[in-house]
Amino acid sequence: MSLEIHFTQIDFNRVQLLHKQELSILSRWWNDLNFAEELPYARDRIVGIYFWANGIHFEPQYAFSGMIASKYTKFVSLVDDAYDANASFKFRKGRVIFCHNFRCFMNAMGIFSTKLRMIWESKDDPMPHIMWRQYEYFSKVVRGYHAEAEWADKCHVPTSDEYVLNGLATCACGLLMAAFFLGLEEVAEVAGVEEYEWLKSKPKIIKSNPKIIQKLRLI
């Protein structure tokens, strides 16, 4: 066995151990929230979401950020499950009211990390601007879910253009891409006002991603 292969195996084992530790923490967090019992319709997909997020934040030094992104993605998944499972239009309208309340959004964000809550409450930290951007993206996704719910309630069959346009919001690409900045220690340098404004301007890479995902959803 060559020395390179030997060190590769050692590195693989160390990374595998790190993944197990992170999954253990995420699973404990999910179980402590008791959402599986309180929200029986919610898909138990924390492991799959973790590995999806890990594809973006795979470096060990970004472990905290990756876990925050996993929790945030799970949060969005819960909202999606709620819209899919609950037929009550009153319930869905309540979710839209929730998405227009920034304070409620920040309280929900507190379940991901006490650190995020502390950062938000700090008036000297640049993170509030970033959290506001997260809120804007989240509101857009929920409004997309709500539009689909209205179509179902009114037995409205959307046109292809309507469906695709709304799907660009509900695929949550912009939301999740912005979420991956959460938890980065150097977030103020990596993603400040200028970077989030660039993301909001919908550059080609942001426009293309949702279209690809939307087409995959239609297959």
Coordinates of N, CA and C in Angstrom, one line a residue:
M1 N 0.8 -1.2 0.0 CA 0.0 0.0 0.0 C 0.9 1.3 0.0
S2 N 0.6 2.2 -0.9 CA 1.4 3.4 -1.0 C 1.1 4.3 0.2
L3 N 2.0 5.2 0.5 CA 1.9 6.1 1.6 C 0.7 7.1 1.4
E4 N 0.5 7.4 0.1 CA -0.7 8.3 -0.2 C -2.0 7.7 0.1
I5 N -2.1 6.4 -0.2 CA -3.4 5.7 0.1 C -3.6 5.5 1.6
H6 N -2.5 5.3 2.3 CA -2.5 5.1 3.7 C -3.1 6.4 4.4
F7 N -2.5 7.5 4.0 CA -3.0 8.8 4.6 C -4.4 9.1 4.1
T8 N -4.8 8.7 2.9 CA -6.1 9.0 2.5 C -7.1 8.2 3.3
Q9 N -6.8 7.0 3.7 CA -7.7 6.2 4.5 C -7.8 6.8 5.9
I10 N -6.7 7.3 6.4 CA -6.7 7.9 7.8 C -7.6 9.1 7.7
D11 N -7.4 9.9 6.7 CA -8.2 11.1 6.6 C -9.7 10.8 6.4
F12 N -10.0 9.8 5.6 CA -11.4 9.3 5.4 C -12.0 8.9 6.8
N13 N -11.3 8.2 7.6 CA -11.8 7.7 8.9 C -12.0 8.9 9.8
R14 N -11.2 9.9 9.7 CA -11.4 11.1 10.6 C -12.6 11.9 10.2
V15 N -12.8 12.0 8.9 CA -13.9 12.8 8.3 C -15.2 12.0 8.7
Q16 N -15.2 10.7 8.5 CA -16.3 9.9 8.9 C -16.7 10.0 10.3
L17 N -15.7 10.1 11.2 CA -16.0 10.3 12.6 C -16.6 11.7 12.9
L18 N -16.1 12.7 12.2 CA -16.7 14.0 12.3 C -18.1 14.0 11.9
H19 N -18.4 13.3 10.8 CA -19.8 13.3 10.3 C -20.7 12.6 11.3
K20 N -20.2 11.5 11.9 CA -21.0 10.8 13.0 C -21.3 11.7 14.1
Q21 N -20.3 12.5 14.6 CA -20.5 13.4 15.7 C -21.5 14.5 15.4
E22 N -21.4 15.1 14.2 CA -22.3 16.1 13.8 C -23.7 15.6 13.6
L23 N -23.9 14.4 13.1 CA -25.2 13.8 13.0 C -25.8 13.5 14.3
S24 N -24.9 13.1 15.3 CA -25.4 12.8 16.6 C -26.0 14.1 17.3
I25 N -25.3 15.2 17.1 CA -25.7 16.5 17.6 C -27.0 16.9 17.0
L26 N -27.1 16.8 15.6 CA -28.3 17.2 14.9 C -29.5 16.3 15.3
S27 N -29.3 15.0 15.4 CA -30.4 14.1 15.8 C -30.9 14.4 17.2
R28 N -30.0 14.7 18.1 CA -30.3 15.0 19.5 C -31.2 16.3 19.5
W29 N -30.7 17.3 18.7 CA -31.4 18.6 18.6 C -32.9 18.3 18.0
W30 N -33.0 17.5 17.0 CA -34.3 17.2 16.4 C -35.2 16.5 17.4
N31 N -34.6 15.5 18.1 CA -35.4 14.8 19.1 C -35.9 15.6 20.2
D32 N -35.0 16.5 20.7 CA -35.3 17.4 21.8 C -36.5 18.4 21.5
L33 N -36.6 18.8 20.2 CA -37.6 19.6 19.8 C -39.0 18.9 19.8
N34 N -39.0 17.6 19.7 CA -40.2 16.8 19.7 C -41.1 17.1 18.6
F35 N -40.6 17.6 17.5 CA -41.5 17.9 16.4 C -42.1 16.6 15.7
A36 N -41.4 15.5 15.9 CA -41.9 14.2 15.3 C -43.2 13.8 15.9
E37 N -43.4 14.2 17.2 CA -44.7 13.9 17.8 C -45.7 15.0 17.7
E38 N -45.2 16.2 17.8 CA -46.1 17.4 17.7 C -46.6 17.6 16.2
L39 N -45.7 17.3 15.3 CA -46.0 17.5 13.9 C -45.8 16.2 13.2
P40 N -46.8 15.2 13.3 CA -46.6 13.9 12.8 C -46.5 13.9 11.3
Y41 N -46.9 14.9 10.6 CA -46.8 14.9 9.1 C -45.4 15.3 8.6
A42 N -44.6 15.8 9.5 CA -43.3 16.2 9.1 C -42.4 15.0 8.7
R43 N -41.7 15.2 7.6 CA -40.8 14.1 7.2 C -39.6 14.0 8.0
D44 N -39.2 12.8 8.5 CA -38.0 12.7 9.3 C -36.8 12.5 8.4
R45 N -36.3 13.7 8.0 CA -35.2 13.6 7.0 C -34.0 14.4 7.4
I46 N -33.7 14.5 8.7 CA -32.6 15.3 9.1 C -31.3 14.7 8.6
V47 N -31.2 13.4 8.5 CA -29.9 12.8 8.0 C -29.7 13.2 6.5
G48 N -30.7 13.1 5.7 CA -30.6 13.5 4.3 C -30.3 14.9 4.1
I49 N -30.9 15.8 4.9 CA -30.7 17.2 4.8 C -29.3 17.5 5.2
Y50 N -28.8 16.8 6.2 CA -27.4 17.1 6.7 C -26.4 16.8 5.6
F51 N -26.6 15.7 4.9 CA -25.6 15.3 3.8 C -25.8 16.2 2.6
W52 N -27.0 16.7 2.4 CA -27.2 17.7 1.3 C -26.4 19.0 1.6
A53 N -26.6 19.5 2.9 CA -25.9 20.7 3.3 C -24.4 20.5 3.4
N54 N -24.0 19.3 3.7 CA -22.6 19.0 3.9 C -21.8 19.0 2.5
G55 N -22.6 18.9 1.4 CA -22.0 19.0 0.1 C -21.5 20.4 -0.1
I56 N -22.0 21.4 0.6 CA -21.6 22.8 0.4 C -20.5 23.1 1.5
H57 N -20.8 22.8 2.7 CA -19.9 23.1 3.8 C -19.2 21.8 4.3
F58 N -18.3 21.3 3.5 CA -17.6 20.0 3.8 C -16.3 20.2 4.6
E59 N -15.7 21.4 4.6 CA -14.5 21.6 5.3 C -14.7 21.6 6.8
P60 N -13.9 20.9 7.6 CA -14.1 20.7 9.0 C -14.2 22.1 9.7
Q61 N -13.5 23.1 9.3 CA -13.5 24.4 9.9 C -14.9 25.1 9.8
Y62 N -15.7 24.6 8.9 CA -17.0 25.2 8.7 C -18.1 24.3 9.2
A63 N -17.8 23.4 10.2 CA -18.7 22.5 10.7 C -19.9 23.2 11.4
F64 N -19.6 24.2 12.2 CA -20.7 24.9 12.8 C -21.7 25.5 11.8
S65 N -21.1 26.2 10.8 CA -22.0 26.8 9.7 C -22.8 25.7 9.0
G66 N -22.2 24.6 8.7 CA -22.9 23.5 8.1 C -24.1 23.0 8.9
M67 N -23.9 22.9 10.2 CA -25.0 22.4 11.0 C -26.1 23.4 11.1
I68 N -25.7 24.7 11.2 CA -26.7 25.8 11.2 C -27.5 25.7 9.9
A69 N -26.8 25.5 8.8 CA -27.5 25.4 7.5 C -28.4 24.2 7.4
S70 N -28.0 23.1 8.0 CA -28.8 21.9 8.1 C -30.1 22.2 8.9
K71 N -30.0 22.8 10.0 CA -31.2 23.1 10.8 C -32.1 24.1 10.1
Y72 N -31.5 25.1 9.4 CA -32.3 26.0 8.7 C -33.1 25.4 7.5
T73 N -32.4 24.5 6.8 CA -33.0 23.8 5.7 C -34.1 22.9 6.3
K74 N -33.9 22.3 7.4 CA -35.0 21.5 8.1 C -36.2 22.3 8.4
F75 N -35.9 23.5 8.9 CA -37.0 24.5 9.2 C -37.9 24.8 8.0
V76 N -37.2 25.0 6.8 CA -37.9 25.3 5.6 C -38.7 24.0 5.2
S77 N -38.1 22.9 5.4 CA -38.8 21.6 5.1 C -40.0 21.4 5.9
L78 N -40.0 21.8 7.2 CA -41.2 21.7 8.0 C -42.3 22.6 7.5
V79 N -42.0 23.8 7.1 CA -43.0 24.7 6.5 C -43.6 24.0 5.3
D80 N -42.8 23.5 4.4 CA -43.3 22.8 3.2 C -44.2 21.6 3.6
D81 N -43.8 20.8 4.5 CA -44.6 19.7 5.0 C -45.9 20.2 5.5
A82 N -45.9 21.3 6.3 CA -47.1 21.8 6.9 C -48.1 22.2 5.8
Y83 N -47.6 22.9 4.7 CA -48.5 23.3 3.6 C -49.0 22.0 2.9
D84 N -48.2 21.0 2.7 CA -48.6 19.8 2.0 C -49.7 19.0 2.8
A85 N -49.6 19.0 4.1 CA -50.4 18.1 4.9 C -51.6 18.7 5.5
N86 N -51.7 20.1 5.6 CA -52.8 20.7 6.2 C -53.7 21.3 5.2
A87 N -55.0 20.9 5.2 CA -55.9 21.4 4.2 C -56.6 22.7 4.6
S88 N -56.5 23.0 5.9 CA -57.2 24.2 6.4 C -56.5 25.5 5.9
F89 N -57.4 26.2 5.1 CA -56.8 27.5 4.6 C -56.5 28.5 5.7
K90 N -57.3 28.4 6.8 CA -57.0 29.3 7.9 C -55.6 29.0 8.5
F91 N -55.2 27.8 8.6 CA -53.9 27.4 9.0 C -52.8 28.0 8.1
R92 N -53.0 27.9 6.8 CA -52.1 28.4 5.9 C -52.0 29.9 5.9
K93 N -53.1 30.5 6.1 CA -53.1 32.0 6.2 C -52.3 32.4 7.4
G94 N -52.4 31.7 8.4 CA -51.6 32.0 9.6 C -50.1 31.9 9.4
R95 N -49.7 31.0 8.5 CA -48.3 30.9 8.2 C -47.8 32.1 7.4
V96 N -48.7 32.7 6.6 CA -48.3 33.9 5.8 C -48.2 35.1 6.8
I97 N -49.1 35.1 7.7 CA -49.0 36.2 8.7 C -47.7 36.1 9.5
F98 N -47.4 34.8 9.8 CA -46.1 34.6 10.5 C -44.9 35.1 9.7
C99 N -44.9 34.8 8.4 CA -43.8 35.1 7.6 C -43.7 36.6 7.4
H100 N -44.7 37.4 7.8 CA -44.7 38.9 7.7 C -44.3 39.5 9.0
N101 N -44.0 38.7 10.0 CA -43.6 39.2 11.3 C -42.2 38.8 11.6
F102 N -41.3 39.8 11.5 CA -39.9 39.6 11.6 C -39.5 39.1 13.0
R103 N -40.2 39.6 14.0 CA -39.8 39.1 15.4 C -40.2 37.7 15.6
C104 N -41.3 37.2 15.0 CA -41.6 35.8 15.1 C -40.6 35.0 14.4
F105 N -40.1 35.5 13.2 CA -39.1 34.8 12.5 C -37.8 34.6 13.3
M106 N -37.4 35.7 14.0 CA -36.2 35.7 14.7 C -36.3 34.7 15.9
N107 N -37.5 34.7 16.5 CA -37.7 33.8 17.6 C -37.6 32.3 17.2
A108 N -38.1 32.1 16.0 CA -37.9 30.7 15.4 C -36.5 30.4 15.1
M109 N -35.7 31.4 14.6 CA -34.3 31.2 14.4 C -33.5 30.9 15.6
G110 N -34.1 31.3 16.8 CA -33.4 31.0 18.0 C -33.3 29.5 18.4
I111 N -34.2 28.7 17.7 CA -34.1 27.2 18.0 C -32.9 26.6 17.3
F112 N -32.3 27.3 16.4 CA -31.1 26.7 15.7 C -29.9 26.9 16.6
S113 N -29.7 28.0 17.2 CA -28.5 28.3 18.0 C -28.7 29.5 18.9
T114 N -28.3 29.3 20.1 CA -28.4 30.5 21.1 C -27.4 31.5 20.6
K115 N -26.4 31.1 19.9 CA -25.4 32.0 19.4 C -26.0 33.0 18.4
L116 N -26.9 32.5 17.5 CA -27.5 33.3 16.5 C -28.4 34.3 17.2
R117 N -29.1 33.9 18.3 CA -30.0 34.8 19.0 C -29.1 35.9 19.7
M118 N -28.0 35.6 20.3 CA -27.1 36.5 20.9 C -26.6 37.5 19.9
I119 N -26.2 37.0 18.7 CA -25.7 37.9 17.7 C -26.7 38.9 17.2
W120 N -28.0 38.4 17.1 CA -29.0 39.3 16.6 C -29.3 40.4 17.7
E121 N -29.2 40.0 18.9 CA -29.5 41.0 20.0 C -28.4 42.0 20.2
S122 N -27.2 41.7 19.6 CA -26.1 42.7 19.7 C -26.3 43.8 18.7
K123 N -26.4 45.0 19.2 CA -26.6 46.2 18.3 C -25.3 46.5 17.5
D124 N -24.2 46.1 18.0 CA -22.9 46.4 17.3 C -22.5 45.4 16.3
D125 N -23.3 44.4 16.1 CA -22.9 43.3 15.2 C -23.5 43.5 13.8
P126 N -22.8 43.3 12.7 CA -23.4 43.4 11.4 C -24.4 42.4 11.0
M127 N -24.6 41.3 11.8 CA -25.4 40.2 11.5 C -26.9 40.6 11.3
P128 N -27.5 41.6 12.0 CA -28.9 41.9 11.8 C -29.3 42.1 10.4
H129 N -28.4 42.8 9.6 CA -28.7 43.0 8.2 C -28.8 41.7 7.4
I130 N -27.9 40.8 7.8 CA -27.9 39.4 7.1 C -29.2 38.7 7.5
M131 N -29.6 38.8 8.8 CA -30.8 38.1 9.2 C -32.0 38.6 8.5
W132 N -32.0 40.0 8.3 CA -33.1 40.6 7.6 C -33.2 40.0 6.2
R133 N -32.1 39.8 5.5 CA -32.1 39.3 4.2 C -32.6 37.8 4.2
Q134 N -32.2 37.1 5.3 CA -32.8 35.7 5.4 C -34.3 35.7 5.5
Y135 N -34.8 36.7 6.3 CA -36.2 36.8 6.5 C -36.9 37.2 5.2
E136 N -36.3 38.0 4.4 CA -36.9 38.4 3.1 C -37.0 37.2 2.2
Y137 N -36.0 36.4 2.1 CA -36.0 35.1 1.3 C -37.0 34.2 1.8
F138 N -37.1 34.0 3.1 CA -38.0 33.1 3.7 C -39.5 33.5 3.4
S139 N -39.8 34.8 3.5 CA -41.1 35.3 3.2 C -41.5 35.0 1.8
K140 N -40.6 35.1 0.9 CA -40.8 34.9 -0.5 C -41.2 33.4 -0.7
V141 N -40.5 32.5 -0.1 CA -40.8 31.1 -0.2 C -42.2 30.7 0.3
V142 N -42.5 31.3 1.5 CA -43.8 31.0 2.1 C -44.9 31.5 1.3
R143 N -44.7 32.7 0.7 CA -45.8 33.2 -0.2 C -46.0 32.3 -1.4
G144 N -44.9 31.7 -1.9 CA -45.0 30.7 -3.0 C -45.8 29.5 -2.5
Y145 N -45.6 29.0 -1.3 CA -46.3 27.9 -0.8 C -47.8 28.3 -0.7
H146 N -48.0 29.5 -0.3 CA -49.4 30.0 -0.1 C -50.1 30.1 -1.4
A147 N -49.4 30.5 -2.4 CA -50.1 30.6 -3.8 C -50.5 29.2 -4.2
E148 N -49.7 28.2 -4.0 CA -50.0 26.8 -4.4 C -51.2 26.4 -3.6
A149 N -51.3 26.7 -2.3 CA -52.5 26.4 -1.5 C -53.7 27.0 -2.0
E150 N -53.7 28.3 -2.4 CA -54.8 29.0 -3.0 C -55.3 28.3 -4.3
W151 N -54.3 27.9 -5.1 CA -54.7 27.2 -6.3 C -55.5 25.9 -6.0
A152 N -55.0 25.2 -5.0 CA -55.7 23.9 -4.6 C -57.1 24.2 -4.1
D153 N -57.2 25.2 -3.2 CA -58.5 25.6 -2.6 C -59.6 26.0 -3.7
K154 N -59.1 26.7 -4.7 CA -60.0 27.3 -5.7 C -60.1 26.3 -6.9
C155 N -59.4 25.2 -6.8 CA -59.4 24.2 -8.0 C -58.9 24.9 -9.2
H156 N -57.9 25.7 -9.0 CA -57.3 26.5 -10.2 C -56.2 25.7 -10.7
V157 N -56.2 25.4 -12.0 CA -55.1 24.8 -12.7 C -54.2 25.9 -13.3
P158 N -53.0 26.1 -12.7 CA -52.1 27.2 -13.2 C -51.6 26.9 -14.6
T159 N -51.4 28.0 -15.3 CA -50.7 27.8 -16.6 C -49.3 27.4 -16.3
S160 N -48.7 27.0 -17.4 CA -47.3 26.6 -17.3 C -46.4 27.7 -16.8
D161 N -46.7 28.9 -17.3 CA -45.9 30.1 -16.9 C -46.1 30.4 -15.4
E162 N -47.3 30.3 -15.0 CA -47.6 30.6 -13.6 C -46.9 29.6 -12.7
Y163 N -47.0 28.3 -13.1 CA -46.4 27.2 -12.2 C -44.9 27.4 -12.2
V164 N -44.3 27.6 -13.3 CA -42.8 27.7 -13.3 C -42.4 29.0 -12.6
L165 N -43.1 30.1 -12.7 CA -42.7 31.3 -12.0 C -42.8 31.1 -10.5
N166 N -43.9 30.5 -10.1 CA -44.0 30.3 -8.6 C -43.0 29.3 -8.1
G167 N -42.7 28.3 -9.0 CA -41.8 27.3 -8.6 C -40.4 27.8 -8.4
L168 N -40.0 28.9 -9.1 CA -38.7 29.5 -8.9 C -38.6 30.0 -7.5
A169 N -39.7 30.3 -6.8 CA -39.6 30.8 -5.4 C -39.7 29.6 -4.5
T170 N -40.6 28.6 -4.7 CA -40.8 27.5 -3.8 C -39.6 26.5 -3.8
C171 N -38.8 26.5 -4.8 CA -37.6 25.6 -4.8 C -36.6 26.1 -3.8
A172 N -36.7 27.4 -3.3 CA -36.0 28.0 -2.2 C -34.5 28.0 -2.4
C173 N -34.1 28.1 -3.7 CA -32.6 28.2 -4.0 C -32.0 29.4 -3.4
G174 N -32.6 30.6 -3.6 CA -32.0 31.8 -3.1 C -31.9 31.8 -1.6
L175 N -33.0 31.3 -1.0 CA -33.1 31.2 0.5 C -31.9 30.4 1.0
L176 N -31.8 29.2 0.5 CA -30.8 28.2 1.0 C -29.3 28.7 0.7
M177 N -29.2 29.3 -0.5 CA -27.8 29.8 -0.8 C -27.4 30.9 0.2
A178 N -28.4 31.8 0.6 CA -28.1 32.8 1.6 C -27.9 32.2 2.9
A179 N -28.6 31.1 3.2 CA -28.5 30.5 4.5 C -27.1 29.9 4.8
F180 N -26.4 29.5 3.8 CA -25.1 28.9 4.0 C -24.1 29.9 4.6
F181 N -24.4 31.2 4.6 CA -23.5 32.1 5.2 C -23.7 32.1 6.7
L182 N -24.8 31.6 7.2 CA -25.1 31.7 8.6 C -24.1 30.8 9.3
G183 N -23.6 31.3 10.5 CA -22.7 30.5 11.3 C -21.2 30.6 11.0
L184 N -20.9 31.3 9.8 CA -19.5 31.5 9.5 C -18.9 32.6 10.5
E185 N -17.8 32.2 11.1 CA -17.2 33.1 12.0 C -16.8 34.5 11.3
E186 N -16.4 34.4 10.1 CA -16.0 35.6 9.4 C -17.1 36.1 8.4
V187 N -18.3 35.8 8.8 CA -19.5 36.2 8.0 C -19.5 37.6 7.6
A188 N -19.1 38.5 8.5 CA -19.1 40.0 8.1 C -18.2 40.3 7.0
E189 N -17.1 39.5 6.8 CA -16.2 39.7 5.7 C -16.6 38.9 4.5
V190 N -17.2 37.7 4.7 CA -17.6 36.9 3.6 C -18.8 37.4 2.9
A191 N -19.8 37.8 3.7 CA -21.1 38.2 3.1 C -21.6 39.4 3.9
G192 N -21.3 40.5 3.4 CA -21.8 41.8 3.9 C -23.0 42.3 3.1
V193 N -23.2 43.6 3.2 CA -24.3 44.2 2.5 C -24.2 44.0 1.0
E194 N -23.0 44.3 0.5 CA -22.7 44.2 -0.9 C -23.0 42.8 -1.5
E195 N -22.5 41.8 -0.8 CA -22.7 40.4 -1.3 C -24.2 40.0 -1.3
Y196 N -25.0 40.4 -0.3 CA -26.4 40.1 -0.3 C -27.2 40.9 -1.3
E197 N -26.7 42.1 -1.6 CA -27.4 42.9 -2.6 C -27.1 42.2 -4.0
W198 N -25.9 41.7 -4.1 CA -25.6 40.9 -5.4 C -26.5 39.7 -5.5
L199 N -26.7 39.0 -4.4 CA -27.6 37.8 -4.4 C -29.0 38.2 -4.8
K200 N -29.4 39.4 -4.2 CA -30.8 39.9 -4.4 C -31.0 40.3 -5.9
S201 N -29.9 40.7 -6.5 CA -30.0 41.2 -7.9 C -30.3 40.1 -8.9
K202 N -30.3 38.8 -8.4 CA -30.5 37.6 -9.3 C -29.6 37.5 -10.4
P203 N -28.3 37.3 -10.1 CA -27.3 37.1 -11.2 C -27.6 35.8 -11.9
K204 N -27.0 35.5 -13.0 CA -27.3 34.4 -13.9 C -27.2 33.0 -13.1
I205 N -26.2 32.9 -12.2 CA -26.1 31.7 -11.5 C -27.3 31.4 -10.5
I206 N -27.9 32.5 -10.0 CA -29.0 32.4 -9.2 C -30.3 32.1 -10.0
K207 N -30.4 32.7 -11.2 CA -31.5 32.4 -12.1 C -31.5 31.0 -12.6
S208 N -30.3 30.5 -12.9 CA -30.2 29.2 -13.6 C -30.5 28.0 -12.6
N209 N -30.0 28.2 -11.4 CA -30.2 27.1 -10.4 C -31.7 26.7 -10.2
P210 N -32.5 27.7 -9.9 CA -34.0 27.3 -9.7 C -34.6 26.7 -10.9
K211 N -34.2 27.2 -12.1 CA -34.8 26.6 -13.3 C -34.4 25.2 -13.5
I212 N -33.2 24.8 -13.2 CA -32.7 23.4 -13.3 C -33.5 22.6 -12.3
I213 N -33.6 23.0 -11.0 CA -34.3 22.3 -10.0 C -35.8 22.2 -10.4
Q214 N -36.4 23.2 -10.9 CA -37.8 23.2 -11.3 C -38.1 22.2 -12.3
K215 N -37.2 22.1 -13.3 CA -37.3 21.1 -14.4 C -37.2 19.7 -13.8
L216 N -36.3 19.5 -12.9 CA -36.1 18.2 -12.3 C -37.4 17.8 -11.5
R217 N -38.0 18.7 -10.9 CA -39.3 18.5 -10.1 C -40.4 18.1 -11.0
L218 N -40.4 18.6 -12.3 CA -41.4 18.3 -13.2 C -41.3 16.9 -13.9
I219 N -40.1 16.3 -13.8 CA -39.9 15.0 -14.4 C -40.6 13.9 -13.7

